[in-house]
Short mmCIF file of C-alpha atoms in Angstrom, two decimals:
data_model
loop_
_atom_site.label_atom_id
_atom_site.label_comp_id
_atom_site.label_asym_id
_atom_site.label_seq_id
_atom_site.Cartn_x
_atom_site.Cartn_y
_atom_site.Cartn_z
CA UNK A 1 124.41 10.07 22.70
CA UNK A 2 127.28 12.25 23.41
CA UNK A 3 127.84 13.90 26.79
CA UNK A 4 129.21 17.47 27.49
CA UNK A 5 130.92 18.44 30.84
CA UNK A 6 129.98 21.70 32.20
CA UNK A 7 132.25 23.95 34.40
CA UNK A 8 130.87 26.62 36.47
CA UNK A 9 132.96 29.98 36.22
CA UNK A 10 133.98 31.81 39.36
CA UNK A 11 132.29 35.04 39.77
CA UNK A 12 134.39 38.12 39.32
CA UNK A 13 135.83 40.31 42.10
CA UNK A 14 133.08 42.74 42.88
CA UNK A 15 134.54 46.44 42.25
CA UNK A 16 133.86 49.22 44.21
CA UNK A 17 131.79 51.77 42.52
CA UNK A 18 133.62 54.38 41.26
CA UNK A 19 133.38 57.64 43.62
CA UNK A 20 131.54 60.53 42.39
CA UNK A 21 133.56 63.63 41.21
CA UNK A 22 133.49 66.37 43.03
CA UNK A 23 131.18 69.30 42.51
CA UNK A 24 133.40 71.71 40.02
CA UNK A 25 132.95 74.73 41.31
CA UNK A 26 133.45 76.38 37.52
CA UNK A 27 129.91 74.53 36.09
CA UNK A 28 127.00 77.35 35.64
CA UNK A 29 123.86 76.93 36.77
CA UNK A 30 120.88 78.16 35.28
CA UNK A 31 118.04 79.95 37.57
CA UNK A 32 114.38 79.39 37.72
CA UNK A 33 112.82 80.54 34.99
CA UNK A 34 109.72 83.13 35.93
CA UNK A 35 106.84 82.85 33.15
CA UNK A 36 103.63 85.01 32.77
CA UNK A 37 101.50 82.34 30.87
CA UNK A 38 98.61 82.66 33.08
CA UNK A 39 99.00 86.29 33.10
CA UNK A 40 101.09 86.28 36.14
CA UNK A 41 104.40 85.51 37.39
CA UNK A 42 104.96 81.69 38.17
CA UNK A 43 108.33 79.29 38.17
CA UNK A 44 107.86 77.26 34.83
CA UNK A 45 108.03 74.28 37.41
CA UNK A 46 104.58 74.72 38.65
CA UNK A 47 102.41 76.53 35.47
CA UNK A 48 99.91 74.19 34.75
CA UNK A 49 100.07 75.36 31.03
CA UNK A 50 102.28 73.40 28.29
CA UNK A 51 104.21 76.23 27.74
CA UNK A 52 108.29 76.11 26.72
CA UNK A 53 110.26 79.35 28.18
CA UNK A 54 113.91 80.39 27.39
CA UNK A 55 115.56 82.35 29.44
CA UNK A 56 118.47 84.97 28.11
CA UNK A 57 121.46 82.65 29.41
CA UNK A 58 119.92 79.52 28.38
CA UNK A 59 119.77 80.91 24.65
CA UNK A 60 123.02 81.88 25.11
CA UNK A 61 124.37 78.15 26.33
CA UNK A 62 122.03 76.01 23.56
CA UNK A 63 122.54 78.76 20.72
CA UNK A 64 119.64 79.63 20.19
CA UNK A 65 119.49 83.29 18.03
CA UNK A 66 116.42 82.73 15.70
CA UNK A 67 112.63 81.90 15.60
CA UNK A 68 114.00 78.87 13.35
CA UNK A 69 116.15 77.57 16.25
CA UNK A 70 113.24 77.67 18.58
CA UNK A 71 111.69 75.18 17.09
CA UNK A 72 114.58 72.44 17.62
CA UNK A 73 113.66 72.91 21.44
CA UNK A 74 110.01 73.56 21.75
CA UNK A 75 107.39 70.13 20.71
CA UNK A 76 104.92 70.53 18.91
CA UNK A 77 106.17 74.06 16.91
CA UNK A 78 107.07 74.68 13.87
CA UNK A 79 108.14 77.80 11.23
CA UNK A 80 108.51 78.56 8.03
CA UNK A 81 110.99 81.56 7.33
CA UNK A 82 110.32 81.57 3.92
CA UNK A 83 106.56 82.58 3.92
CA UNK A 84 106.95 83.53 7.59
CA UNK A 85 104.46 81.22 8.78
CA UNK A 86 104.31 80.20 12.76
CA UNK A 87 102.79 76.91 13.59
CA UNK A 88 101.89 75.21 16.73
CA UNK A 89 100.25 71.87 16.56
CA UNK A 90 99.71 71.98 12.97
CA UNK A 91 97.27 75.46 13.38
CA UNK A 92 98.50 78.73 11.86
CA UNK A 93 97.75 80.82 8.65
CA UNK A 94 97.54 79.06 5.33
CA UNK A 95 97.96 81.81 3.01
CA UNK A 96 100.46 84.45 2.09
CA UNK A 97 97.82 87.50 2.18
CA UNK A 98 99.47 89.26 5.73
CA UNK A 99 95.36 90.67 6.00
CA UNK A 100 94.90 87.49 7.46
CA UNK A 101 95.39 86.97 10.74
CA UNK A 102 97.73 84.59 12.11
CA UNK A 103 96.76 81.84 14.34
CA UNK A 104 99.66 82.21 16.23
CA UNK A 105 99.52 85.58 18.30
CA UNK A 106 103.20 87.73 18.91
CA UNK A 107 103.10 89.20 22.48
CA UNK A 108 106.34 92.00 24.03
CA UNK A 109 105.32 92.40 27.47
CA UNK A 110 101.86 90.98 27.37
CA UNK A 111 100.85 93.52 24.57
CA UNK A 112 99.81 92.52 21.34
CA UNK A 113 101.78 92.91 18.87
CA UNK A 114 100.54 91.19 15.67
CA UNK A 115 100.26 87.96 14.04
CA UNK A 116 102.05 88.77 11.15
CA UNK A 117 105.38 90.36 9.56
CA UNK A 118 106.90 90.67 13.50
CA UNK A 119 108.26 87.03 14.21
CA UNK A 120 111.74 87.58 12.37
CA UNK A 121 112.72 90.92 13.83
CA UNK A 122 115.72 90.93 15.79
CA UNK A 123 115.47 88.94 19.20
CA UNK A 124 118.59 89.64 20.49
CA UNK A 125 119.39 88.36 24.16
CA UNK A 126 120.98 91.52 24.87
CA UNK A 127 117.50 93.20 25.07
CA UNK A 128 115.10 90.06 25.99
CA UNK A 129 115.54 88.29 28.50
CA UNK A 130 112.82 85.51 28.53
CA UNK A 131 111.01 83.75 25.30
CA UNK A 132 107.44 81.81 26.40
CA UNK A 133 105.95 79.73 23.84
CA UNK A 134 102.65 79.10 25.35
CA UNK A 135 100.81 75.75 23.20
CA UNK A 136 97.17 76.19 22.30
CA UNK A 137 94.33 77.10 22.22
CA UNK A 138 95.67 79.73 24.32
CA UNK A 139 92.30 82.13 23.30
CA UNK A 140 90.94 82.21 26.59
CA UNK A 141 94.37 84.53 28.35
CA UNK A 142 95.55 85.78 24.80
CA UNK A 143 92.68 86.66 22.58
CA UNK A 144 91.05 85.70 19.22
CA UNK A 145 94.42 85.45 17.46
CA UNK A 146 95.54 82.66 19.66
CA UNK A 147 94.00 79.60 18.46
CA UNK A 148 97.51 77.36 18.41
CA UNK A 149 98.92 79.29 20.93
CA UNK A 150 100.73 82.41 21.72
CA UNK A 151 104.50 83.62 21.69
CA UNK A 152 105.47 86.00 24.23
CA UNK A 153 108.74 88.19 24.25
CA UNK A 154 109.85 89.65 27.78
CA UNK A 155 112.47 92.36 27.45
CA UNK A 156 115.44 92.25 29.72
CA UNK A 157 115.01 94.93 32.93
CA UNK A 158 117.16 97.84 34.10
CA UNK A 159 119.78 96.67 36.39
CA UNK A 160 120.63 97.76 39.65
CA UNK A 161 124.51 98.99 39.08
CA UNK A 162 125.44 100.79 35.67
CA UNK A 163 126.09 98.20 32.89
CA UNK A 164 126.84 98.83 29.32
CA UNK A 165 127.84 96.02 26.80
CA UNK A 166 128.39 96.39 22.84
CA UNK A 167 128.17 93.52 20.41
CA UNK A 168 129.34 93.48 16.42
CA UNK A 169 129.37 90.99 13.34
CA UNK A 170 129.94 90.33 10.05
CA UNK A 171 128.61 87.84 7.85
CA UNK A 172 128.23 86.57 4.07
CA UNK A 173 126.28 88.12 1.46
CA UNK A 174 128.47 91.81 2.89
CA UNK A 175 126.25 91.85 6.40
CA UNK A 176 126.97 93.56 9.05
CA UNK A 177 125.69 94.49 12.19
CA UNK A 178 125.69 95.72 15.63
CA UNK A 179 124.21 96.46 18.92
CA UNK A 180 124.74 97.80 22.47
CA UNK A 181 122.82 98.51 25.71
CA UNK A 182 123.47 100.61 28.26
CA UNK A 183 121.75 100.35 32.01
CA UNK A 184 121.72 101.91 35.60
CA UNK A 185 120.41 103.59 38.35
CA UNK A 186 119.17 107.17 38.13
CA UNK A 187 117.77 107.29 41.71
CA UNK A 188 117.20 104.93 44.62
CA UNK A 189 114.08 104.42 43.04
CA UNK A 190 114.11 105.08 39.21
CA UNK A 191 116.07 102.94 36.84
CA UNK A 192 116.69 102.75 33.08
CA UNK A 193 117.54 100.72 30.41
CA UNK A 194 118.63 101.94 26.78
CA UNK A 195 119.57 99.76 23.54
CA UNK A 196 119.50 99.80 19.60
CA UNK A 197 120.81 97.95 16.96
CA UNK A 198 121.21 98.11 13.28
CA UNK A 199 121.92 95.40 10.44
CA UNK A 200 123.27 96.52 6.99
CA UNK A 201 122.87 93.66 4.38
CA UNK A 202 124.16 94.59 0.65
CA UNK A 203 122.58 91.42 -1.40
CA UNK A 204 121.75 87.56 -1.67
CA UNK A 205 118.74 88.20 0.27
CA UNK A 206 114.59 88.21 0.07
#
């Protein structure tokens, strides 16, 4: 039998725990962000619907500029941009005839705006502010055309003081584009709020 001599080691020095950095006064903070998935305003905090809403700034911070991007953030959704086919929990349309109506229903402002051929226009967050993708069955607050759920676009509102902003691009396949928005007061009690935008796109595209 063989014997081995154990030595106990000497616990070390406790540290101090680091201290905490201070608050830096340059890091931007998002705001609540107000949805209308029950058909009125609520903080997404307290909606009891599973619903996943993107506000203009966070789009802005996470990089969000397509339909195809929402997906990366939003469970449980999914898109094809080739046959232009929304899905949310594996229910949407399963054919490339546009007669049929999408299971997935396209909302601006709480008005309908079809199921089909409207999900890859232009969502720019110079003219919409907030993005709610509302998980199904969502037919009992959106309608027939709502069976995996509903997508709802809220456009961006006049602002107080006079604003105007201008944005421009270029990309491959000789695109180019560019938009602008101009806002203000007309009264103390009348506001407004006008944009466009325009994409030219020359070839190597369907």
């Amino acid at each position: 039998f063989g014997a081995v001599q154990a030595n106990a080691q000497a616990a070390p020095p406790t540290q101090a725990a680091p201290a905490k950095p201070a608050a830096d006064a340059n890091v931007t903070t998002l705001s609540d962000v107000i949805v209308t998935a029950e058909r009125r305003e609520q903080r997404l905090q307290t909606v009891p619907v599973a619903v996943s809403a993107f506000s203009a700034e966070q789009r802005t911070v996470q990089g969000i500029e397509s339909v195809q991007d929402l997906t990366n953030f939003t469970p449980g959704f999914s898109y094809n941009a080739n046959s232009d086919r929304p899905y949310m929990r594996g229910v949407g349309r399963n054919t490339d005839n546009l007669a049929v109506a999408s299971a997935v229903a396209v909302y601006y402002n709480g008005v309908y705006d079809g199921a089909n051929a409207t999900i890859l226009l232009q969502h720019s967050d110079l003219f919409v502010d907030t993005i709610e993708v509302d998980r199904g069955p969502q037919n009992t607050l959106h309608g027939a055309n709502a069976d995996g759920g509903s997508i709802n676009y809220v456009s961006k509102k006049p602002t107080k003081d006079f604003y105007a902003e201008g944005r421009a691009g270029a990309a491959n396949n000789e695109r180019y584009w560019g938009e602008a928005v101009v806002s203000g007061p007309i009264t103390d009690w009348l506001r407004f709020r006008l944009g466009g935008n325009a994409t030219v796109e020359n070839g190597g595209y369907f």
